Amino acid sequence: MRELSHEILFNRLLPIIESSAAEKDSLDVLELNLASSMDFMNAYIFGLGNGSDFLRDVKTRQHFLDLYQSRKPYVFWPAECLWLLSFLGRFHRILIPQWINAANDALEDWCFQMCNSAKSSSKPDSVTKTTPSTTPVVYNQLFQSLLSSSTSALEHQTTIASEVLDQGGAGHETSGIALTYYMHELSQRPDLQSAIRSECLTLSPPIHYPSSSTPCLPSPRALDALPVLHATLMETLRLHAPIPGPQPRVTPSTPTSLANSPPLPSGVRVSANAHSLHRNPDVFPNPEEWRPQRWLEGSKANRDEMMRWFWAFGSGGRMCIGSNFAMQRTLCSSFPQFLFFFQLTLSAEMKFVVAAVYSNYTTHIVDDAGIEQQDAYTAMPRGKKLLLSFQRVVAEN
């Protein structure tokens, strides 16, 4: 994790920010954060050389992000009314334009190409030099988990591609949105930026850019132990949950009581959503206020209760599997244990980015028009941008 983070931060992200700071220009950090998140996810899935380089390849980045976002207005129909699509299809009536299918095909082909590259680089006779950062960690684990099945090699590859397309798509968008709102909140609070910087400079080693020596990164565990960084991230995920929308379920055959309700008959659709849970005033006083101190103050019982209501990643067997990159676990061979390990993605990625940026720069709002979140399942800023300027700070020893 540290090796691929080192490559993405020091050779891709920070040079872009440094150039912007030197030229006194602004950056659209929504697009930048989506790009860095996709690069992190794909590097971990496929290996650095086989994944994306959206941070430096602007043309490819904009092409694929446009493809991905263009499908959003039409996801309702296959998700909620698949029966209607099938019925109308019999009469050659379509609700989804053909160009949506073309966009899906392009994204799937792109993912399949990265899978093939990961497979080729993992062969014993591959000319690619394998290092921890170039190893396709997720791809290899999925490949090994399918070896005992009787399906064909093509079916194996298709299964893997289907799985990792979901991981890359969901992972880049959620962490990209969260980082954007994090930077927006901190850009309004210079004193909190200073607090984050002071805390990050206690890391061993600190993240200085550029560095006079070969730069190194602290461990994810060290980042996870920084209380102000953790509290500000938690508060951002609470108030600006990237996926605030409902998580529908259908009640089972046995009458079921939910949240002290009367018994509900079978087949009833119910849902909970992070937006509502995170705004319970009994648990989060003044819930519309971005107040990271709430995660630092109060008793352990109060913090435990906040965590019980915290639902940015969902919970249970279908929770987000990219929730905790900061934790370090041993990768095990069974597929369920692998999925638990892959829950370890978003938190460390975001913390590495935050620590790298705010150890070296201050951020300032240039244009935040339309920063309000969309009323949608996945809630991007309505304006689909956030322009910030970056100013270099003098490194402290």
XYZ file of C-alpha atoms in Angstrom:
397
model
C 0.000 0.000 0.000
C 2.744 2.462 0.919
C 4.689 1.820 -2.293
C 1.792 2.471 -4.636
C 0.728 5.457 -2.500
C 4.260 6.817 -2.796
C 4.130 6.587 -6.599
C 0.704 8.207 -6.921
C 1.332 10.970 -4.400
C 4.920 11.995 -5.216
C 4.996 11.343 -8.964
C 1.430 12.159 -9.963
C -0.702 14.186 -7.528
C 1.739 16.492 -5.740
C 3.510 17.658 -8.931
C 0.133 18.800 -10.296
C -0.624 20.717 -7.111
C 2.888 22.187 -6.978
C 2.585 23.433 -10.551
C -0.789 25.018 -9.785
C 0.601 26.692 -6.652
C 3.645 28.024 -8.532
C 1.493 29.437 -11.308
C -1.065 30.805 -8.808
C -3.758 28.994 -10.749
C -6.818 27.125 -9.505
C -7.629 23.419 -9.752
C -10.949 21.631 -10.033
C -10.399 19.370 -7.051
C -13.529 17.313 -7.728
C -12.046 16.066 -11.002
C -8.603 15.807 -9.377
C -9.927 13.760 -6.455
C -11.937 11.464 -8.718
C -8.803 10.905 -10.775
C -6.531 10.194 -7.818
C -9.116 7.858 -6.294
C -9.437 5.911 -9.553
C -5.652 5.637 -9.800
C -5.416 4.390 -6.213
C -8.161 1.832 -6.710
C -6.856 0.542 -10.033
C -3.265 0.373 -8.800
C -4.376 -1.814 -5.911
C -6.618 -3.945 -8.131
C -4.405 -4.345 -11.208
C -0.941 -3.106 -10.182
C 0.517 0.284 -11.011
C 1.641 -0.527 -14.533
C -1.647 -2.166 -15.476
C -4.061 0.347 -13.978
C -5.070 3.886 -14.866
C -3.018 7.074 -14.845
C -5.882 9.546 -14.782
C -3.933 12.163 -12.870
C -1.439 12.682 -15.698
C -3.476 11.545 -18.707
C -6.086 14.308 -18.753
C -7.657 13.346 -22.073
C -8.273 9.728 -21.054
C -9.445 10.823 -17.611
C -12.054 13.209 -18.950
C -13.214 10.675 -21.532
C -13.837 7.900 -19.038
C -15.227 10.124 -16.280
C -17.671 11.558 -18.823
C -18.659 8.030 -19.877
C -19.174 7.022 -16.265
C -21.223 10.069 -15.285
C -23.308 10.169 -18.478
C -25.062 6.940 -17.467
C -26.311 8.302 -14.149
C -29.704 9.692 -15.259
C -30.695 6.261 -16.563
C -29.667 3.909 -13.735
C -33.160 4.056 -12.205
C -34.728 1.846 -14.863
C -32.511 -1.245 -14.619
C -32.225 -0.865 -10.846
C -35.915 -0.400 -10.055
C -37.964 -1.337 -13.123
C -36.112 -4.099 -14.913
C -39.425 -5.843 -15.529
C -40.682 -2.774 -17.402
C -37.574 -2.651 -19.577
C -38.035 -6.316 -20.454
C -41.749 -5.873 -21.183
C -41.286 -2.823 -23.394
C -38.389 -4.500 -25.158
C -40.797 -7.050 -26.594
C -42.467 -4.207 -28.478
C -39.166 -2.581 -29.469
C -39.788 0.292 -27.077
C -36.737 1.537 -25.205
C -36.372 3.776 -22.187
C -32.590 3.829 -22.296
C -30.888 5.330 -25.376
C -28.460 3.190 -27.314
C -25.525 5.459 -26.525
C -25.827 4.373 -22.875
C -25.185 0.796 -23.960
C -22.211 2.028 -25.962
C -20.847 3.826 -22.866
C -21.276 0.679 -20.784
C -19.506 -1.376 -23.436
C -16.583 1.055 -23.529
C -16.171 0.962 -19.737
C -16.393 -2.825 -19.693
C -13.834 -3.164 -22.497
C -11.465 -0.819 -20.639
C -11.787 -2.892 -17.467
C -11.301 -6.125 -19.405
C -8.080 -4.752 -20.941
C -6.706 -3.974 -17.465
C -7.652 -7.491 -16.335
C -5.773 -8.974 -19.282
C -2.737 -6.810 -18.527
C -2.813 -7.890 -14.876
C -3.052 -11.539 -15.925
C -0.122 -11.219 -18.332
C 2.093 -9.459 -15.788
C 1.404 -12.198 -13.228
C 2.684 -15.023 -15.421
C 6.002 -16.566 -14.333
C 7.594 -15.784 -17.708
C 6.415 -12.149 -17.719
C 9.103 -9.606 -18.624
C 7.493 -7.139 -16.209
C 9.525 -6.810 -13.025
C 7.189 -7.525 -10.121
C 7.420 -5.321 -7.038
C 4.900 -4.852 -4.209
C 3.526 -1.744 -5.946
C 3.171 -3.404 -9.354
C 1.593 -6.598 -8.053
C -2.105 -6.845 -9.025
C -3.181 -7.626 -5.458
C -6.932 -7.790 -5.924
C -6.813 -9.391 -9.359
C -4.474 -12.137 -8.136
C -6.643 -12.866 -5.120
C -9.772 -13.156 -7.235
C -7.942 -15.304 -9.767
C -6.757 -17.705 -7.072
C -10.219 -17.913 -5.525
C -11.672 -19.112 -8.847
C -9.065 -21.753 -9.669
C -11.079 -24.542 -8.070
C -14.204 -23.780 -10.107
C -15.005 -25.739 -13.270
C -15.745 -22.714 -15.454
C -13.637 -21.785 -18.470
C -10.729 -19.330 -18.463
C -12.889 -16.778 -20.295
C -15.648 -17.135 -17.714
C -13.051 -16.683 -14.948
C -11.802 -13.486 -16.538
C -15.338 -12.195 -17.111
C -16.264 -12.874 -13.476
C -13.197 -11.007 -12.268
C -13.795 -8.098 -14.642
C -17.393 -7.782 -13.471
C -16.308 -7.706 -9.830
C -13.486 -5.203 -10.180
C -15.475 -2.891 -12.456
C -17.843 -2.421 -9.513
C -14.941 -1.849 -7.113
C -13.226 0.759 -9.260
C -16.428 2.540 -10.169
C -17.848 2.765 -6.679
C -14.513 3.313 -4.960
C -13.307 6.217 -7.075
C -16.586 8.092 -6.854
C -17.241 7.800 -3.124
C -13.746 8.695 -1.969
C -13.471 11.418 -4.626
C -16.666 13.054 -3.378
C -15.619 12.746 0.265
C -12.202 14.300 -0.388
C -13.819 17.177 -2.275
C -16.129 18.064 0.606
C -13.272 17.605 3.064
C -11.173 20.156 1.182
C -14.155 22.492 0.907
C -14.728 22.435 4.671
C -11.039 22.879 5.500
C -10.645 25.687 2.971
C -13.088 27.712 5.067
C -11.059 27.114 8.252
C -7.384 28.183 8.107
C -6.938 27.425 11.812
C -8.028 23.835 11.296
C -5.683 23.500 8.323
C -2.866 24.534 10.681
C -3.979 21.978 13.253
C -4.009 19.223 10.636
C -0.584 20.294 9.394
C 0.908 20.329 12.881
C -0.496 16.893 13.550
C 0.769 15.498 10.228
C 4.258 16.857 10.864
C 4.504 14.550 13.892
C 4.452 11.575 11.523
C 7.648 9.603 11.109
C 8.639 10.325 8.467
C 6.661 13.500 7.745
C 5.404 13.921 4.192
C 7.500 16.730 2.706
C 7.306 17.611 -0.976
C 9.596 18.099 -2.746
C 12.121 16.228 -0.640
C 15.891 16.571 -0.718
C 16.195 12.835 -0.141
C 14.252 9.842 -1.369
C 10.806 10.473 0.108
C 9.147 7.859 2.288
C 5.635 7.568 3.652
C 4.506 6.806 7.192
C 2.532 3.658 7.845
C -1.266 3.635 7.449
C -1.477 2.831 11.165
C 0.404 6.039 11.987
C -2.072 8.041 9.924
C -4.961 6.284 11.579
C -3.671 7.386 14.988
C -3.956 11.127 14.212
C -7.082 12.255 16.111
C -7.804 15.576 14.354
C -7.331 14.093 10.879
C -9.612 11.192 11.804
C -12.256 13.430 13.377
C -12.405 15.805 10.402
C -12.731 12.897 8.001
C -15.465 11.257 10.076
C -17.398 14.517 10.288
C -17.128 15.022 6.533
C -18.447 11.525 5.904
C -21.265 12.176 8.377
C -22.468 15.475 6.952
C -21.529 14.848 3.328
C -22.000 11.109 2.954
C -21.100 10.296 -0.673
C -23.972 7.798 -0.772
C -26.779 9.310 1.320
C -29.513 7.485 -0.619
C -31.745 4.645 0.557
C -30.627 1.046 0.909
C -33.875 -0.846 0.205
C -34.640 -4.290 1.557
C -37.738 -6.511 1.489
C -39.102 -7.992 4.703
C -38.802 -11.784 5.028
C -41.614 -14.324 5.101
C -41.879 -14.176 8.894
C -43.515 -10.965 10.215
C -40.712 -8.689 11.339
C -40.534 -5.682 13.651
C -38.105 -2.924 12.741
C -37.123 -0.081 15.059
C -39.963 -0.900 17.486
C -42.557 -0.893 14.703
C -45.584 -3.194 14.693
C -44.827 -6.520 12.958
C -44.494 -5.953 9.218
C -45.895 -8.531 6.788
C -43.631 -10.241 4.282
C -42.761 -8.545 0.999
C -42.782 -4.982 2.356
C -40.043 -2.748 0.983
C -38.205 -0.854 3.706
C -35.053 1.226 3.676
C -32.658 3.284 5.754
C -30.336 5.994 4.520
C -27.208 7.671 5.798
C -28.599 11.172 5.258
C -31.338 10.636 7.853
C -29.346 8.524 10.295
C -26.540 11.089 10.373
C -28.963 13.865 11.258
C -30.504 12.402 14.389
C -30.264 15.406 16.748
C -30.343 13.167 19.814
C -27.077 11.603 18.688
C -25.539 14.458 16.686
C -26.556 17.803 18.271
C -26.842 20.589 15.683
C -26.628 17.930 12.963
C -26.403 20.354 10.021
C -23.220 21.872 11.456
C -19.833 20.498 10.347
C -18.299 20.109 13.771
C -15.391 17.619 13.983
C -14.973 18.344 17.694
C -17.959 16.084 18.345
C -15.703 13.083 17.546
C -13.050 14.277 20.008
C -15.198 15.415 22.911
C -17.609 13.668 25.201
C -17.553 10.273 26.799
C -16.669 6.970 25.210
C -20.348 6.035 25.468
C -21.288 9.097 23.378
C -18.685 8.274 20.733
C -19.828 4.656 20.647
C -23.405 5.824 20.105
C -22.306 8.064 17.245
C -20.521 5.131 15.669
C -23.651 3.013 16.042
C -25.549 5.588 13.963
C -22.689 6.269 11.546
C -23.666 4.698 8.231
C -21.476 6.260 5.552
C -20.394 2.759 4.506
C -23.572 0.916 5.461
C -23.293 -2.134 7.704
C -23.714 -5.868 7.703
C -22.986 -8.316 4.932
C -23.652 -5.778 2.156
C -21.715 -2.848 3.578
C -19.249 -0.942 1.405
C -16.236 -3.174 0.873
C -13.885 -0.202 0.504
C -14.274 1.343 3.906
C -11.048 0.922 5.847
C -7.822 0.934 3.843
C -6.051 2.203 6.976
C -6.253 -1.108 8.807
C -3.573 -3.650 8.087
C -4.583 -7.280 7.840
C -3.061 -10.420 6.392
C -4.539 -11.231 3.009
C -6.119 -14.659 3.268
C -6.966 -17.078 0.515
C -10.705 -17.413 0.981
C -12.923 -15.050 -0.978
C -14.979 -13.734 1.995
C -11.788 -12.926 3.899
C -10.406 -11.228 0.803
C -13.510 -9.049 0.614
C -13.012 -8.072 4.240
C -9.437 -7.130 3.457
C -10.578 -5.068 0.498
C -12.748 -3.070 2.886
C -9.433 -1.494 3.767
C -9.358 0.950 0.836
C -11.051 4.310 1.222
C -9.886 5.505 4.622
C -6.130 5.146 4.086
C -6.317 6.508 0.558
C -8.109 9.632 1.787
C -5.826 10.050 4.782
C -2.686 9.759 2.665
C -4.027 12.414 0.275
C -5.062 14.758 3.095
C -1.753 14.363 4.929
C 0.262 14.906 1.729
C -1.706 17.985 0.686
C -2.032 19.772 4.021
C 1.538 19.013 5.126
C 2.715 21.132 2.205
C -0.073 23.507 1.133
C -2.980 25.600 2.273
C -6.186 25.578 0.245
C -8.472 28.481 -0.565
C -11.874 28.620 -2.272
C -11.935 30.201 -5.729
C -15.351 29.028 -6.943
C -17.715 26.814 -4.960
C -20.916 27.621 -6.829
C -23.151 24.564 -6.826
C -21.314 22.870 -3.948
C -24.609 21.628 -2.497
C -24.965 17.890 -2.813
C -27.381 16.454 -5.338
C -30.550 14.785 -4.102
C -29.473 11.412 -5.413
C -28.301 7.991 -4.313
C -24.684 9.003 -4.977
C -24.486 12.708 -4.214
C -22.016 14.714 -6.267
C -21.910 18.517 -5.962
C -24.710 20.010 -8.052
C -22.218 22.209 -9.887
C -19.953 19.191 -10.543
C -16.862 21.200 -9.676
C -14.950 22.856 -6.858
C -12.184 25.286 -7.757
C -9.495 25.759 -5.124
C -6.145 27.517 -5.123
C -3.114 26.034 -3.372
C -0.428 27.964 -1.574
C 2.847 26.396 -0.477
C 3.712 26.540 3.205
C 7.217 26.551 4.650
C 8.048 23.080 5.904
C 8.451 22.819 9.646
C 11.061 20.616 11.249
